[in-house]
CSV table of C-alpha atoms in Angstrom, one decimal:
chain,number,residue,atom,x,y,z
C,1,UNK,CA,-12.2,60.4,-18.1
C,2,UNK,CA,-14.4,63.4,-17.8
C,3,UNK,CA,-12.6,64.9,-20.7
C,4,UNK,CA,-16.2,65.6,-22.7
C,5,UNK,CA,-17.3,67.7,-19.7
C,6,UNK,CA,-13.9,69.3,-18.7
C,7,UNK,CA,-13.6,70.4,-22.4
C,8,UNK,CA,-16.1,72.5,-22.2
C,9,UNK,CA,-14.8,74.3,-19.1
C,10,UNK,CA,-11.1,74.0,-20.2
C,11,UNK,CA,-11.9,74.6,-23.8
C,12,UNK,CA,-8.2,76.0,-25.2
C,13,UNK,CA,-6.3,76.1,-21.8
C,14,UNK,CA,-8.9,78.1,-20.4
C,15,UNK,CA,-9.6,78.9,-16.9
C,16,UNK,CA,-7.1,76.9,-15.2
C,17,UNK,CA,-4.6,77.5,-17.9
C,18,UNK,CA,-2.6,79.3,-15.1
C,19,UNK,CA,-1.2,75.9,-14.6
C,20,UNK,CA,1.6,76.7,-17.2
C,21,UNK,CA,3.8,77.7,-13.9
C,22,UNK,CA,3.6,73.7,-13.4
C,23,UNK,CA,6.4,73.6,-16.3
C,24,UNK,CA,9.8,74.5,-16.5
C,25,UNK,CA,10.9,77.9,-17.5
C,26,UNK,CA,14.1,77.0,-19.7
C,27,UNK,CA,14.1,78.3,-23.1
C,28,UNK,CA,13.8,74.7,-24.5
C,29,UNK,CA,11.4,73.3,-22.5
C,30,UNK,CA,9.4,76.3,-22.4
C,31,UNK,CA,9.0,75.3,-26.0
C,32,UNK,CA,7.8,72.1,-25.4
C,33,UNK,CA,5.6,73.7,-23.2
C,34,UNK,CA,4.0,75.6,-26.0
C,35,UNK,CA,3.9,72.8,-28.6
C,36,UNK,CA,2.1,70.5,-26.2
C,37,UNK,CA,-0.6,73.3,-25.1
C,38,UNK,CA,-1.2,74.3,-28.7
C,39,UNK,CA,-1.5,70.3,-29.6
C,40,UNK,CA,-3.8,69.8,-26.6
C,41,UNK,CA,-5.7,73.1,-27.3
C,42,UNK,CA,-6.4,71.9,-31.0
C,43,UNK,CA,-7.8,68.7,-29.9
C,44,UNK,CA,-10.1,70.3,-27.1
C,45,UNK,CA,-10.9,72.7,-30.0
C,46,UNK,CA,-11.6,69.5,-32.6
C,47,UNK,CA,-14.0,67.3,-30.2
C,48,UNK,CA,-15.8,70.8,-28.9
C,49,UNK,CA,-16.6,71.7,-32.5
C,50,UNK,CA,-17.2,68.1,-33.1
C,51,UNK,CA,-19.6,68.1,-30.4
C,52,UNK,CA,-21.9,71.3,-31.2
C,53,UNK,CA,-20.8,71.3,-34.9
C,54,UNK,CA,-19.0,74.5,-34.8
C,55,UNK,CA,-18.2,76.5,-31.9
C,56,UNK,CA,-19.9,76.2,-28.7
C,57,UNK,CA,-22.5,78.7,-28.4
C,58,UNK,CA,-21.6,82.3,-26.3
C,59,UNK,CA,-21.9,81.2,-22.9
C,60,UNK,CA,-21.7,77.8,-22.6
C,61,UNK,CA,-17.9,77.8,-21.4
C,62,UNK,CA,-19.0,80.1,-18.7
C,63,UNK,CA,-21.9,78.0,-17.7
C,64,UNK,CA,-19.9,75.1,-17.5
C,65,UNK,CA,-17.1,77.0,-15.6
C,66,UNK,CA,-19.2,78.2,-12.7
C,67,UNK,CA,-20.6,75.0,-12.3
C,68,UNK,CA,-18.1,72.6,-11.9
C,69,UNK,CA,-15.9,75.2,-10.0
C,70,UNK,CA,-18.6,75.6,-7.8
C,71,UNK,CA,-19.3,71.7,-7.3
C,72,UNK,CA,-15.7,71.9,-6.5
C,73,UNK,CA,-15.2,74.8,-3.9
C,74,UNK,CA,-18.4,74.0,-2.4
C,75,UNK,CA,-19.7,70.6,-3.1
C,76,UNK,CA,-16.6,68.2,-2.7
C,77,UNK,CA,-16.4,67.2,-6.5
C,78,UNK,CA,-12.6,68.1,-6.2
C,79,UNK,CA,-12.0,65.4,-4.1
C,80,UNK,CA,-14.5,63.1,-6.8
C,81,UNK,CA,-12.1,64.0,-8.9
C,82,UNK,CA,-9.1,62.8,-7.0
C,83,UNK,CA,-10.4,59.9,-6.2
C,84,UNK,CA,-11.8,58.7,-9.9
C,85,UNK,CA,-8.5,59.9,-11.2
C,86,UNK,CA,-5.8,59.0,-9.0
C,87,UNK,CA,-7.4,55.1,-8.3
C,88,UNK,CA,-6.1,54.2,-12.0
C,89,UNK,CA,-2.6,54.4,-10.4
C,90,UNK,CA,-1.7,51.3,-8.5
C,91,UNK,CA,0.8,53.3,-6.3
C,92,UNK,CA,-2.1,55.9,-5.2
C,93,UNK,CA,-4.4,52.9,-4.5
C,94,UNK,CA,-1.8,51.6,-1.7
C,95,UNK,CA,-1.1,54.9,-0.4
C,96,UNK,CA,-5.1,55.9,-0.1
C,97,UNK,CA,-6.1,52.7,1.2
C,98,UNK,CA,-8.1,51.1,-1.5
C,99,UNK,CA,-8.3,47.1,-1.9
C,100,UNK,CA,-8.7,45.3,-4.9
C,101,UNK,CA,-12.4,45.4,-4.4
C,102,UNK,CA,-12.5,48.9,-3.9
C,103,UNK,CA,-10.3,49.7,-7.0
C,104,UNK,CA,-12.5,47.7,-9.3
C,105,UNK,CA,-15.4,49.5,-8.1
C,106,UNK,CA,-13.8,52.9,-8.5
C,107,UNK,CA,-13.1,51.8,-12.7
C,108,UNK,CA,-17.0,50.8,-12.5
C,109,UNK,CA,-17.9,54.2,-11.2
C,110,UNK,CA,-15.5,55.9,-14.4
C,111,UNK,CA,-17.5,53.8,-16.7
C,112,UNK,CA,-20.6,54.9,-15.3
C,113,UNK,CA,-20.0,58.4,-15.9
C,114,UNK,CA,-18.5,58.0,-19.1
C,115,UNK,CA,-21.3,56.3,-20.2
C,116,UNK,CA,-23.6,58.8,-18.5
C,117,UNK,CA,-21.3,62.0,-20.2
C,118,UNK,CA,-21.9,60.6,-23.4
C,119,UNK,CA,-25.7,59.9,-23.3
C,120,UNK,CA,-26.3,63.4,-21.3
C,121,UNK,CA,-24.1,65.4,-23.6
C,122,UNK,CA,-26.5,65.8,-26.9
C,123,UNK,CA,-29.0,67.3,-24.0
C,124,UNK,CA,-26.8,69.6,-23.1
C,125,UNK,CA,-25.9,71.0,-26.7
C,126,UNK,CA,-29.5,71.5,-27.1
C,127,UNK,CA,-29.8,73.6,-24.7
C,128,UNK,CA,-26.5,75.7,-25.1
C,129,UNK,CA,-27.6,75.9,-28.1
C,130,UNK,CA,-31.0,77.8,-27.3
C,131,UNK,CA,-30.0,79.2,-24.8
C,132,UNK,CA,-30.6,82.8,-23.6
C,133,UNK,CA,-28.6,84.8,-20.5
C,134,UNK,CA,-32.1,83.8,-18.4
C,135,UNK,CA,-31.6,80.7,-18.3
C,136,UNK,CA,-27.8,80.2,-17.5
C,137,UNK,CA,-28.8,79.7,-13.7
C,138,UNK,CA,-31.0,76.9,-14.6
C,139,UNK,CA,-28.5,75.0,-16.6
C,140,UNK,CA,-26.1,75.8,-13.9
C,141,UNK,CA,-27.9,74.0,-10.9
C,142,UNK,CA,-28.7,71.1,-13.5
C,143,UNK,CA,-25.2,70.4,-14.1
C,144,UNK,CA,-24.3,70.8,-10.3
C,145,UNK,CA,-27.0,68.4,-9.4
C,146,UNK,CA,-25.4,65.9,-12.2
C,147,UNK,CA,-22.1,66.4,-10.8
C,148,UNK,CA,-23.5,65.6,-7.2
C,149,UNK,CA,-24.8,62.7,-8.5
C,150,UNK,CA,-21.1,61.2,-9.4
C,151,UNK,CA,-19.8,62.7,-5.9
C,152,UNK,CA,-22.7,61.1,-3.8
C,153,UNK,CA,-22.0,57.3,-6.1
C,154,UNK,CA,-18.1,57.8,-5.1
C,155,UNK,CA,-18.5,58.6,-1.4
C,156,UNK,CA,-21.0,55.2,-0.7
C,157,UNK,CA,-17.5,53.2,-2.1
C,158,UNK,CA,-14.7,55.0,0.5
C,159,UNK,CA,-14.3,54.6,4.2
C,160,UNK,CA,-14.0,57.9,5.9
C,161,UNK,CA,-10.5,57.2,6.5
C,162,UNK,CA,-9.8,57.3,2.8
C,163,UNK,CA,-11.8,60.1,2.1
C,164,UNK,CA,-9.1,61.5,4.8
C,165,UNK,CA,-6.3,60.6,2.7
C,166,UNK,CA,-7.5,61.2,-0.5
C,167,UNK,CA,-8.4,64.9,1.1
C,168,UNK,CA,-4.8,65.5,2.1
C,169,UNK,CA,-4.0,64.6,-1.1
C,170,UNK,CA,-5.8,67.3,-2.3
C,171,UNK,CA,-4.5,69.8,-0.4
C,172,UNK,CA,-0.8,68.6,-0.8
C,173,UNK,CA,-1.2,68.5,-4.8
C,174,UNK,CA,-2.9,71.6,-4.9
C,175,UNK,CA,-0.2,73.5,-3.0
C,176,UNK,CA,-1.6,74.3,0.7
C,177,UNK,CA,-3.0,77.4,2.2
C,178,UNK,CA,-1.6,79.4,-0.7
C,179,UNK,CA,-3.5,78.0,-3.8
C,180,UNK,CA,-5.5,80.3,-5.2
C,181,UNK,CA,-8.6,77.1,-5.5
C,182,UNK,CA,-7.5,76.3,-1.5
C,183,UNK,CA,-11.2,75.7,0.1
C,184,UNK,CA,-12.7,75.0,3.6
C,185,UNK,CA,-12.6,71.3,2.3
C,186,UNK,CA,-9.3,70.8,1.6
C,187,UNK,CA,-7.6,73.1,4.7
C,188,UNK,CA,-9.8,70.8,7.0
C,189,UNK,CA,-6.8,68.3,6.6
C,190,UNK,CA,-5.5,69.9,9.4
C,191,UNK,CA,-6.9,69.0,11.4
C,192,UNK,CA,-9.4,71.8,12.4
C,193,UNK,CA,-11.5,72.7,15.5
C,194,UNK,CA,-15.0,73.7,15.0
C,195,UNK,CA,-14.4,76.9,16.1
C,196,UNK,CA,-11.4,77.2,13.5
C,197,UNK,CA,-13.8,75.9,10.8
C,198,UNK,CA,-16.0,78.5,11.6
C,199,UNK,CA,-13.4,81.6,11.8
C,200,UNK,CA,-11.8,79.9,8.4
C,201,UNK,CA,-15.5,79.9,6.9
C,202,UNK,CA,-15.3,83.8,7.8
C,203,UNK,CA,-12.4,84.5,5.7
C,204,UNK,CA,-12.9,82.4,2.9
C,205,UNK,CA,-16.4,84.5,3.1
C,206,UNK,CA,-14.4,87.8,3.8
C,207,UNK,CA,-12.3,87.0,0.1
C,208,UNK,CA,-15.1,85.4,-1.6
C,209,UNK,CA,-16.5,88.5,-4.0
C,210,UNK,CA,-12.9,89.0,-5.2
C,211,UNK,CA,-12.4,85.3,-6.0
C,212,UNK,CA,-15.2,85.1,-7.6
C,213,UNK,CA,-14.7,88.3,-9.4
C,214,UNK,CA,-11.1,87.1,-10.9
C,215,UNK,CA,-13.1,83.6,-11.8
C,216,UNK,CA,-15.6,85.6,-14.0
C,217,UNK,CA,-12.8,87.0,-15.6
C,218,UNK,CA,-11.3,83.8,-16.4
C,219,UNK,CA,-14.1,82.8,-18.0
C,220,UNK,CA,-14.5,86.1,-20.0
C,221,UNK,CA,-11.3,85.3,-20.8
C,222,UNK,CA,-11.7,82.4,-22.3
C,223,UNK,CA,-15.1,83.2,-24.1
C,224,UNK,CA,-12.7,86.3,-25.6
C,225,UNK,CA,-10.3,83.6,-26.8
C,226,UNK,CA,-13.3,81.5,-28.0
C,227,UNK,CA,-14.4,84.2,-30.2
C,228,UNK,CA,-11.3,85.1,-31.8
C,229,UNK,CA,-10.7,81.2,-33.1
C,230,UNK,CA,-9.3,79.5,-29.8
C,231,UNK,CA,-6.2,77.1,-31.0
C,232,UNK,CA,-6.5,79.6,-34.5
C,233,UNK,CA,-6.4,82.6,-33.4
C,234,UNK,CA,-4.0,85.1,-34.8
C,235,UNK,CA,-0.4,85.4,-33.9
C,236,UNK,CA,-1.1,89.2,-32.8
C,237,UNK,CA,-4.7,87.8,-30.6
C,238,UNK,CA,-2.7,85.5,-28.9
C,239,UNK,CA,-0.3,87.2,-28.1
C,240,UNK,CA,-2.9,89.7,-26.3
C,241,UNK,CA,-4.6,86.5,-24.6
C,242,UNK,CA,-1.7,85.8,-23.4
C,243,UNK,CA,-0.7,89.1,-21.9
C,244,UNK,CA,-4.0,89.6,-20.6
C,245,UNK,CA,-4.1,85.7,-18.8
C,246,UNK,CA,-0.5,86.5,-17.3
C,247,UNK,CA,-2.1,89.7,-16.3
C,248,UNK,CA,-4.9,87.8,-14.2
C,249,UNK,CA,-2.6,84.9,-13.1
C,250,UNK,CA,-0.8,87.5,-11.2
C,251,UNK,CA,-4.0,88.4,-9.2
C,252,UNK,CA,-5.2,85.0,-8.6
C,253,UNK,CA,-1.8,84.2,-7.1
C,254,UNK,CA,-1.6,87.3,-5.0
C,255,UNK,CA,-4.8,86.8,-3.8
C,256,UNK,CA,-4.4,83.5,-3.0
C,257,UNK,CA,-1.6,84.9,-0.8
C,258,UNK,CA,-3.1,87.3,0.8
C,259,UNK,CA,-5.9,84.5,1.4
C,260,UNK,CA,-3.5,82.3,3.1
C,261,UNK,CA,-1.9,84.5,5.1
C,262,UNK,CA,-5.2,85.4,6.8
C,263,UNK,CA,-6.4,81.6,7.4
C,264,UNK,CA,-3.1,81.2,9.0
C,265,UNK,CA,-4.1,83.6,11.7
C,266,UNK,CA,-6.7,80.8,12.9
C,267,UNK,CA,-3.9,78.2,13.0
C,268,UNK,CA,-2.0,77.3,15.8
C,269,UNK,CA,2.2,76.8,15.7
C,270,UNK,CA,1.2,73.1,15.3
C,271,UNK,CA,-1.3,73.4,12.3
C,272,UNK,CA,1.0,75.1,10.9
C,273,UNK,CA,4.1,73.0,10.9
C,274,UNK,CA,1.9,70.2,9.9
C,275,UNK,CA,1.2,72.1,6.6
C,276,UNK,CA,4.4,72.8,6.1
C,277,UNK,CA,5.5,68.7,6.6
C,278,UNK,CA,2.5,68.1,4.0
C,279,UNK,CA,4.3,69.9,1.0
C,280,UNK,CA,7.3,69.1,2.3
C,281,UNK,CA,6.3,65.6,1.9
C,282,UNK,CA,4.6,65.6,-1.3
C,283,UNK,CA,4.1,62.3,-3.3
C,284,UNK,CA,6.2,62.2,-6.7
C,285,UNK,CA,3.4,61.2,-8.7
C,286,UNK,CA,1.7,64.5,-8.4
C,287,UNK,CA,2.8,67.4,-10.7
C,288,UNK,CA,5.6,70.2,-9.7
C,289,UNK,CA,3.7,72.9,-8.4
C,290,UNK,CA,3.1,76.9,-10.0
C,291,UNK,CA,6.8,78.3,-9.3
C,292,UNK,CA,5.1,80.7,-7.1
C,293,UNK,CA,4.2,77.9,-4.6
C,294,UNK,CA,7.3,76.1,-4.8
C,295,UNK,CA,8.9,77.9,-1.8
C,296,UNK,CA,12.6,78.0,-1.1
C,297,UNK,CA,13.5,75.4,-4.3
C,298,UNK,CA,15.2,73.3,-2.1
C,299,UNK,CA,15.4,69.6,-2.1
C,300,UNK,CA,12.9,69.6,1.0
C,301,UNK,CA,10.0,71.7,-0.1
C,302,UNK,CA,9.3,74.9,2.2
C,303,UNK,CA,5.6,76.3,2.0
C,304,UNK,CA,8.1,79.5,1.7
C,305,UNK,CA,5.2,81.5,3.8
C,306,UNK,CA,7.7,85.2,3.0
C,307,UNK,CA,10.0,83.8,0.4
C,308,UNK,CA,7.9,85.0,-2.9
C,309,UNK,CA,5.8,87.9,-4.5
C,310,UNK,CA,3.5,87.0,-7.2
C,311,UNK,CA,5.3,87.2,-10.3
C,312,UNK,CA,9.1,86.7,-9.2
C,313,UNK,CA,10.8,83.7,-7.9
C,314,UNK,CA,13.1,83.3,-5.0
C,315,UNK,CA,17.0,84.4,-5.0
C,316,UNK,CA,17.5,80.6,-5.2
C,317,UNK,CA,15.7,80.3,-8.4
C,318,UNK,CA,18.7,81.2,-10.8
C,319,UNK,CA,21.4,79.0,-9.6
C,320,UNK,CA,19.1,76.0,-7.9
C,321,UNK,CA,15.7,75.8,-10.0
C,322,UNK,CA,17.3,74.3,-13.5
C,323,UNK,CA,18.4,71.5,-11.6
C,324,UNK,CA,15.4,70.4,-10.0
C,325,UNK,CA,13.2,71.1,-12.6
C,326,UNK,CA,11.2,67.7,-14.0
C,327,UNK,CA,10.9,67.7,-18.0
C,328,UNK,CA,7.3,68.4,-19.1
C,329,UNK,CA,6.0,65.2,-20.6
C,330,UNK,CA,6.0,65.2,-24.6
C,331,UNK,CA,3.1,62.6,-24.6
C,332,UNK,CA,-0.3,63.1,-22.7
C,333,UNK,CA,-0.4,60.9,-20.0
C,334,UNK,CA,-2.8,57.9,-19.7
């Protein structure tokens, strides 16, 4: 689903390829960890060239970037996204709410923008394709206003209730107050006054150059790793990639601290406790989160608010994390 869209803004583990942290950290599964990000960067790599018949033009990953990372910071497509995705899971139908009814709608609403990726896509290589640097805002808003297009269709099929469920969901699976892609959206799950909406709106406005600044570099990022051959680069260029991307992953975690830190100020004692619940609480069926926003590593999560600095885990982590760490799927999951 999505996955001829995503591809370009993913292309190669691009800019949310900070997600590595998801996986484990033993030698062995480390590997696997490799294997099956080379193996799913090759066949990004295969249907993007497929696509544009060679490689997607300078650009267009950064294009696509901004605008669905936008549509999802700003617009609510993140929670789209939840909602398309996780209603294919029996389990997450129960727990959100959705009837039979509803759930046959939601695999309607996938078709239908399948169907619409695939006739809209030979548009859109057209025009990365001729392209110039002018007209990179143009294409942006015309995406964004596709993508609102699929989030306005999935709101007229969920009762608000749901959309309160399925927006707790995104804040649990994206790892609270800390996440480095934490927005006004997904913090309003707890429960906020206006006037806390407001002073939250302030801070996320307060961090918002630097955010977007560490984005841009994602992207340049990823363009860089584009250029030099994505899943064929070099031994010696990825190794630089890869140094340079653990390099930025740093920042965008710290930030994301700092960031959270300062929206906690607007919180009361209440607030948050009930964010702390919310990770502790998190459903299995949603992936480990970055080691960094893990907390304490014990068997009932802790937000662990002073327990970690970007880059280092907890005192816990030598003797405690092996054991609770989940093996990283060898197939891609359906």
């Amino acid at each position: 689903m999505l996955r001829i869209v995503f591809c370009w803004v993913i292309l190669w583990a691009g800019c949310l390829v900070w997600l590595d942290h998801v996986l484990s950290q033993t030698p062995e599964q480390d590997q696997q960890r490799r294997e099956y990000r080379e193996r799913r960067e090759r066949e990004a790599q295969q249907r993007s060239e497929a696509l544009f018949q060679g490689k997607p033009p300078a650009g267009t990953t950064t294009v696509v970037g901004r605008s669905i990372l936008n549509a999802v910071n700003n617009k609510g497509f993140g929670n789209t996204i939840a909602i398309l995705e996780m209603a294919k899971k029996q389990e997450v139908c129960n727990e959100m709410g959705f009837d039979n009814e509803q759930a046959a709608a939601l695999k309607s609403a996938r078709d239908m923008v399948q169907a619409q990726i695939f006739m809209n896509a030979p548009k859109y290589v057209q025009r990365f394709k001729t392209m110039t640097e002018a007209d990179h805002k143009s294409i942006q808003e015309e995406i964004e206003k596709d993508l609102q297009r699929i989030t306005d269709h999935v709101e007229t099929l969920t009762t608000p209730e749901q959309k309160k469920n399925v927006q707790k969901l995104v804040f649990q699976g994206i790892g609270g107050l800390n996440s480095p892609i934490v927005n006004l959206d997904a913090m309003s799950t707890l429960n906020l006054t206006d006037e806390q909406k407001k002073k939250a709106k302030d801070t996320f406005k307060e961090m918002e150059s630097e955010r977007v600044a560490q984005m841009e570099e994602g992207l340049k990022l990823i363009e860089k790793a584009i250029a030099l051959g994505g899943a064929n680069m070099s031994p010696d260029d990825r190794a630089k990639i890869e140094a340079e991307r653990k390099t930025l992953e740093t920042r965008i975690l710290a930030t994301g601290k700092i960031l959270g830190d300062k929206l906690r100020v607007h919180l009361t004692d209440e607030q948050r406790e009930l964010e702390k619940k919310l990770l502790a609480n998190r459903p299995k069926y949603l992936p480990p989160l970055p080691r960094q926003l893990r907390g304490d590593f014990t068997d009932q999560y802790s937000s662990g608010l002073n327990s970690w600095m970007p880059g280092q885990g907890t005192p816990q982590d030598q003797s405690e994390e092996k054991k609770r760490r989940r093996p990283f799927p060898t197939q891609e999951t359906k």
